[in-house]
Each structure stands twice: as C-alpha cells, then as structure tokens.
CSV table of C-alpha atoms in Angstrom, one decimal:
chain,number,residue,atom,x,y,z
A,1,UNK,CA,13.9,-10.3,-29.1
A,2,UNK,CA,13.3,-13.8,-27.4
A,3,UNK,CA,10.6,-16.2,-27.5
A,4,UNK,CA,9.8,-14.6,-24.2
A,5,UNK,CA,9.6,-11.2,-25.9
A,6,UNK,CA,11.9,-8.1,-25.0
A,7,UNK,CA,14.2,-8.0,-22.4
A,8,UNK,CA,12.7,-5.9,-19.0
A,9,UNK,CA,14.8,-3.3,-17.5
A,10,UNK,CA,14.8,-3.7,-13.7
A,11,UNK,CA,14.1,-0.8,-11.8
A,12,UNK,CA,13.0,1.2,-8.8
A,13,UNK,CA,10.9,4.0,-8.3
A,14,UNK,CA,11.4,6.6,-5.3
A,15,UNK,CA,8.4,8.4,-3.7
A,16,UNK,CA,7.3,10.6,-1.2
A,17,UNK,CA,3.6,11.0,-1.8
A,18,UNK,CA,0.7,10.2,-3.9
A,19,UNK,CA,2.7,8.6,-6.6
A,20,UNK,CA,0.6,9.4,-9.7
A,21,UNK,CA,3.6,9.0,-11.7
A,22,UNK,CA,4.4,6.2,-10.2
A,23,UNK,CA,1.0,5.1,-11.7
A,24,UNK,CA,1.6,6.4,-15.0
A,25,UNK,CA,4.9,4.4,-15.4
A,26,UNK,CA,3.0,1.3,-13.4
A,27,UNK,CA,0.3,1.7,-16.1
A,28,UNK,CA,2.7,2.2,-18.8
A,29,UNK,CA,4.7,-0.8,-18.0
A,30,UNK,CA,1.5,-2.9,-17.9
A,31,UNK,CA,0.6,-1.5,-21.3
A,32,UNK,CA,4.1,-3.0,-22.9
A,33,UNK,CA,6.6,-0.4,-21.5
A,34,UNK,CA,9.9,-3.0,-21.2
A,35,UNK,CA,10.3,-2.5,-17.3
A,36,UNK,CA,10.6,-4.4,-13.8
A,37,UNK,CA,9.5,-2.4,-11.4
A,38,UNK,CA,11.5,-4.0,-8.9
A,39,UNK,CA,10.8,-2.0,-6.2
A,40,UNK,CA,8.8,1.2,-5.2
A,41,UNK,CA,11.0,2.8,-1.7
A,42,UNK,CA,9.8,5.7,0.1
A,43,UNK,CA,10.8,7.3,2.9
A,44,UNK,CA,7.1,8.0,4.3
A,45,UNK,CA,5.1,4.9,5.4
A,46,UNK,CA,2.4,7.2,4.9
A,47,UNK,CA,3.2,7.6,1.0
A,48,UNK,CA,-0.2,6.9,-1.1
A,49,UNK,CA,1.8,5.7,-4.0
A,50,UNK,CA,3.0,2.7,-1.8
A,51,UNK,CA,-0.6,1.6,-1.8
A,52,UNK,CA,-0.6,2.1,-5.7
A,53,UNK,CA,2.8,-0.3,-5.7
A,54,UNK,CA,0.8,-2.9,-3.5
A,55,UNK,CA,-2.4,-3.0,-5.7
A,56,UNK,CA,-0.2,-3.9,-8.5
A,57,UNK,CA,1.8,-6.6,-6.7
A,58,UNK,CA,5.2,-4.7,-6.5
A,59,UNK,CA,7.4,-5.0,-3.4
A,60,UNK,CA,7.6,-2.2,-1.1
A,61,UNK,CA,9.7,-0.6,1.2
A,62,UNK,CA,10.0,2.0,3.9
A,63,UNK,CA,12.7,3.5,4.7
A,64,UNK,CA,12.2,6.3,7.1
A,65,UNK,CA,14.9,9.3,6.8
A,66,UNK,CA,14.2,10.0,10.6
A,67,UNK,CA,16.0,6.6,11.6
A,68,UNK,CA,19.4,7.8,10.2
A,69,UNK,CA,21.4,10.3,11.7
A,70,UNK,CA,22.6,12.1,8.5
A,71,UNK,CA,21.6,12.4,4.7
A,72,UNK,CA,24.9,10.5,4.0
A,73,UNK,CA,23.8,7.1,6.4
A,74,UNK,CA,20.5,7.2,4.7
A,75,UNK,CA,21.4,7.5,1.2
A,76,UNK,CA,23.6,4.4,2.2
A,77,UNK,CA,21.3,2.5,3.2
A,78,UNK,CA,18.8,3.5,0.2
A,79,UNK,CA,21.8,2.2,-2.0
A,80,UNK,CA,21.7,-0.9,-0.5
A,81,UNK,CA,18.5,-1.9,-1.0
A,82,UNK,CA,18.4,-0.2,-4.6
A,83,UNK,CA,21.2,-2.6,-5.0
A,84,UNK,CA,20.2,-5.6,-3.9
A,85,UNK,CA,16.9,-5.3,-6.1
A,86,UNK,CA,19.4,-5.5,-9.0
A,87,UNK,CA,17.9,-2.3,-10.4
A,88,UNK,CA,19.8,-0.8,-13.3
A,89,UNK,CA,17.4,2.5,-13.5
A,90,UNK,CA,16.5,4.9,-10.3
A,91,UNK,CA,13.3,6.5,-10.8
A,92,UNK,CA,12.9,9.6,-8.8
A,93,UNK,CA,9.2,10.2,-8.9
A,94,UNK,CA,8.1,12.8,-6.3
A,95,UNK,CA,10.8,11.9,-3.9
A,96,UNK,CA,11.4,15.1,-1.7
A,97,UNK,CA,14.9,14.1,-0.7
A,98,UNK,CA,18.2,16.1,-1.5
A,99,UNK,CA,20.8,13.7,-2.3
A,100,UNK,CA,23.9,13.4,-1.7
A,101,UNK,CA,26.9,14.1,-4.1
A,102,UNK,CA,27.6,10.6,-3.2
A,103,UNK,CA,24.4,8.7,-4.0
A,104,UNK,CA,24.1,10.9,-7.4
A,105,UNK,CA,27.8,10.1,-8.3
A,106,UNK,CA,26.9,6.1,-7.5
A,107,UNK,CA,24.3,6.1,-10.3
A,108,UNK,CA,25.6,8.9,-12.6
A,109,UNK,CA,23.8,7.9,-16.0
A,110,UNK,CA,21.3,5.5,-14.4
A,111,UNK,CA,18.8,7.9,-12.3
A,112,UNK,CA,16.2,10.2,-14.2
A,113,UNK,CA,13.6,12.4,-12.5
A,114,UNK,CA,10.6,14.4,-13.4
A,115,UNK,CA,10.4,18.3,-12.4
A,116,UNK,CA,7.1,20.6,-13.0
A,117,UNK,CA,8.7,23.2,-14.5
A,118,UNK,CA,10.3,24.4,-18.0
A,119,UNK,CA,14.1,23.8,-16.7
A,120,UNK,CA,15.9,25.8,-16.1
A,121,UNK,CA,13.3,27.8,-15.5
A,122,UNK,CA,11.7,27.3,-11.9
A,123,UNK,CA,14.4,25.2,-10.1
A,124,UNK,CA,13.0,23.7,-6.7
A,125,UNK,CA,9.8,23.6,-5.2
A,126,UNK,CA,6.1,26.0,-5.9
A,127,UNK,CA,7.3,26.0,-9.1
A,128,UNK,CA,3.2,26.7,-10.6
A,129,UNK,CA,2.7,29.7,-8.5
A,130,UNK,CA,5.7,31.2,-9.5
A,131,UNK,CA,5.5,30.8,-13.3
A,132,UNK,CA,2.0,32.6,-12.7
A,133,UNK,CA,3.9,35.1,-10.5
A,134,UNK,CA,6.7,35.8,-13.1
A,135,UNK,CA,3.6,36.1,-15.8
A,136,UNK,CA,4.9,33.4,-18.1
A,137,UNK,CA,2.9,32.2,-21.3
A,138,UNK,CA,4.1,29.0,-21.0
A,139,UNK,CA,5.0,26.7,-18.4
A,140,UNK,CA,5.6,22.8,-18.3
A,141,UNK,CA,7.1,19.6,-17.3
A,142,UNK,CA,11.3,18.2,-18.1
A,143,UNK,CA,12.5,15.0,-17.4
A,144,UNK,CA,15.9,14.9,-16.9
A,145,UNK,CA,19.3,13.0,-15.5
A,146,UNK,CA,19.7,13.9,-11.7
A,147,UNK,CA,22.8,15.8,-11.4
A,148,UNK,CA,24.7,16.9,-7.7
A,149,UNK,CA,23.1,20.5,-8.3
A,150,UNK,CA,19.4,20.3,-7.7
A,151,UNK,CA,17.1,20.0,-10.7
A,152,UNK,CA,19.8,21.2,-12.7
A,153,UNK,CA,20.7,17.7,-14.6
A,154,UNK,CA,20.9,17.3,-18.3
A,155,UNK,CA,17.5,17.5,-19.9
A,156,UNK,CA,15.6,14.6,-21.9
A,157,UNK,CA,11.9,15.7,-22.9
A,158,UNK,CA,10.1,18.7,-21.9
A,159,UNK,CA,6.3,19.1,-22.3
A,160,UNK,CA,5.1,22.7,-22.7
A,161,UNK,CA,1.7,23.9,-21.1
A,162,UNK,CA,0.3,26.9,-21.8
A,163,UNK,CA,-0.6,29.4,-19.7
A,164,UNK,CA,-4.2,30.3,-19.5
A,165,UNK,CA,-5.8,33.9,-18.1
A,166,UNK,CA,-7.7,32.8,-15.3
A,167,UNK,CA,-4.9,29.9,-13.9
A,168,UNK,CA,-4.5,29.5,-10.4
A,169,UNK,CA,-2.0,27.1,-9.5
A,170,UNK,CA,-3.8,24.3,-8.8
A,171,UNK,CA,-5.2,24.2,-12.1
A,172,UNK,CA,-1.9,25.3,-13.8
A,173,UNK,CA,-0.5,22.0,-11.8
A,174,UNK,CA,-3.8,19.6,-13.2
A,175,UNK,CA,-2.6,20.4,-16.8
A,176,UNK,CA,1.1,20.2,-16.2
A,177,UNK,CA,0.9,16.5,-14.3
A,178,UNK,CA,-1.2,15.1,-17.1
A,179,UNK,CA,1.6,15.9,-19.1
A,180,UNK,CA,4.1,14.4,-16.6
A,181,UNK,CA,2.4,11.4,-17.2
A,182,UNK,CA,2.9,11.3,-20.5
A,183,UNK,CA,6.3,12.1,-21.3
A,184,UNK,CA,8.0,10.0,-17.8
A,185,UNK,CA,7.4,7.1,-19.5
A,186,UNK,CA,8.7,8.0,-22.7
A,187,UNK,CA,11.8,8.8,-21.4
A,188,UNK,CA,12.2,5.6,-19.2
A,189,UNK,CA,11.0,3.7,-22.4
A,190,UNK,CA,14.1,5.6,-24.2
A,191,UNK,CA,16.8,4.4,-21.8
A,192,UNK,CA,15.1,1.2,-21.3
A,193,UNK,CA,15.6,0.3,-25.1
A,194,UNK,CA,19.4,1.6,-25.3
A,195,UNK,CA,18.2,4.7,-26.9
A,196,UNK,CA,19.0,7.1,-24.2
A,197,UNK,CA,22.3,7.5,-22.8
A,198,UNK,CA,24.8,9.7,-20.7
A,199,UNK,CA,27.7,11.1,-22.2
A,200,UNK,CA,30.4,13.5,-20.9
A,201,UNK,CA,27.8,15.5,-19.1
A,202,UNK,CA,24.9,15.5,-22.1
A,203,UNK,CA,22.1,13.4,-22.8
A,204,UNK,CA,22.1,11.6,-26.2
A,205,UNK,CA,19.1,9.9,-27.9
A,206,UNK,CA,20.0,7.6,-30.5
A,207,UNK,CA,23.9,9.1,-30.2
A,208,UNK,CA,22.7,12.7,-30.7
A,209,UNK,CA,22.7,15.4,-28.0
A,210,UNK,CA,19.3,16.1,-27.0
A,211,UNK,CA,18.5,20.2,-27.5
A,212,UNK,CA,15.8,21.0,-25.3
C-alpha cells in the first residue's frame, strides 16, 4: 500500500438495461472496493444503467450493435474502446450480447459475469420461471469467468435462494438480484486484490480451485 492507499484496478462494465449491478459494484467501489470504473459501454442508448454511470461521474459510451454488420465487427470495435480505457477487468453486467469466440479468447482470464441461476443449472435466459417450472427448492445467483460456451464458464461464488410456496417469478427474481448484488462485488474485489485467478480452465482463489 502507498501513501495514496491501494492500488485501483481499472475496469469496464457492459450493460444492456437498468444496471442495478452496475450500481451495486458503483456503490461498492465507492464504499472502498479497489476499482476504476473506467468505463460503463452499452449497446442501447436507451440503457438506464448509463444514467446510473452519469450520476456517478463515469464516462459512457454507446455503441449501438445495429451499426455493425456482424457480431464479429462489433465485438471489434467494443475491444477497441475497452482497450483504450486501459481496462484490465470486463465486467459483463446484464449485457444481452453473445460474444464472439474471438472477443472471449481476447480477454480469457480478465472478463467475469453474473447469471441468475445455480449454474449449471438454468443456462440462458427465463431462468426464474423455469426453476419454478422444474419445482426446484433452491435457486440462486453464480458469478463466473465467461467462457466461448454460453454461461458455461468456470464458476467463482454462487449465492443460494430458496424457493418459497407461493413464488412467482418476479418475486423469485427480487430475492435472487439482492443477492447478485452482494456476491458481484465480492468476486471483482477477489480478482482485484490478486486473489482470484485463471488457470488451465479453473478458477483459483488464493491458488486453490474453487468447488462450487
């Protein structure tokens, strides 16, 4: 530690929408979490979260997957600005793109993301309404690194939600994001201290694989 305190990991987050986890990691970071949000990049100018970013001072951007003629000339061009922020942790945080093998490849190690499901139960999208469709007990949140195979990445931290009798799955969702918000930024705090690395395909904490 310096006379200026820890050192800040840059990074950017990805959105798509409302960005409340973008606001529990903005929060967090505000609180002491050891980040630079360098950057928050959507590819919806109508994204609430970029209003979140804004309130908080943090440079946005827009790009707009409708301008580009393919997923692979966007994910370019998203590289290049991730890039020149000089970020050295993607933060996929309700960003409802597919990437390419490519981009994922480019920052293999360095790109976490949050799904609302027990991985690898519930891969992909509606994933509340169909842990109450399957009858599950429990259901949850995992962060983990993003792989080429969606939400299929080595996991980090899981937090486990109960299932109650009368859930529908918009209050199934209400208890699972509240834990979202809790365990994202643990994870980010993790990697951003040297704890949490990427090894030959696992996640280690503190050089031990991680057992979900």
């Amino acid at each position: 530690m310096s006379a200026t305190g820890p050192r800040k990991l840059p990074i950017v987050v990805l959105i798509s929408g409302s960005g409340s986890n973008l606001q529990a990691i903005i929060d967090a970071a505000q609180a002491g979490l050891p980040v630079e949000i360098r950057a928050v990049i959507s590819n919806k100018a109508e994204a609430y979260g970029l209003e979140r970013a804004r309130q908080a001072g943090i440079t946005t951007r827009v790009l707009n997957h409708k301008d580009y003629p393919d997923r692979e000339s966007y994910d370019a061009a998203l590289a290049a600005v991730i890039d020149d922020c000089g970020a050295e942790l993607v933060v996929l945080a309700g960003f409802m793109r597919i990437l390419s093998d490519g981009f994922v490849r480019r920052y293999e190690g360095r790109m976490l993301n949050i799904h609302p499901s027990l991985l690898p139960r519930h891969r992909g999208l509606d994933t509340h309404a169909r842990a109450l469709a399957a009858g599950d007990a429990v259901h949850g949140a995992t962060v983990h690194f993003v792989s080429p195979e969606l939400d299929a990445g080595p996991i980090i931290l899981q937090a486990r939600v109960p299932v109650q009798p009368n859930d529908s799955p918009e209050s199934l969702a209400a208890r699972v994001l509240r834990e979202e918000h809790r365990i994202y930024p643990e994870a980010i705090r993790w990697f951003a201290e040297g704890r949490l690395k990427l090894d030959q395909g696992r996640a280690l904490l503190d050089g031990k694989p991680i057992s979900p």
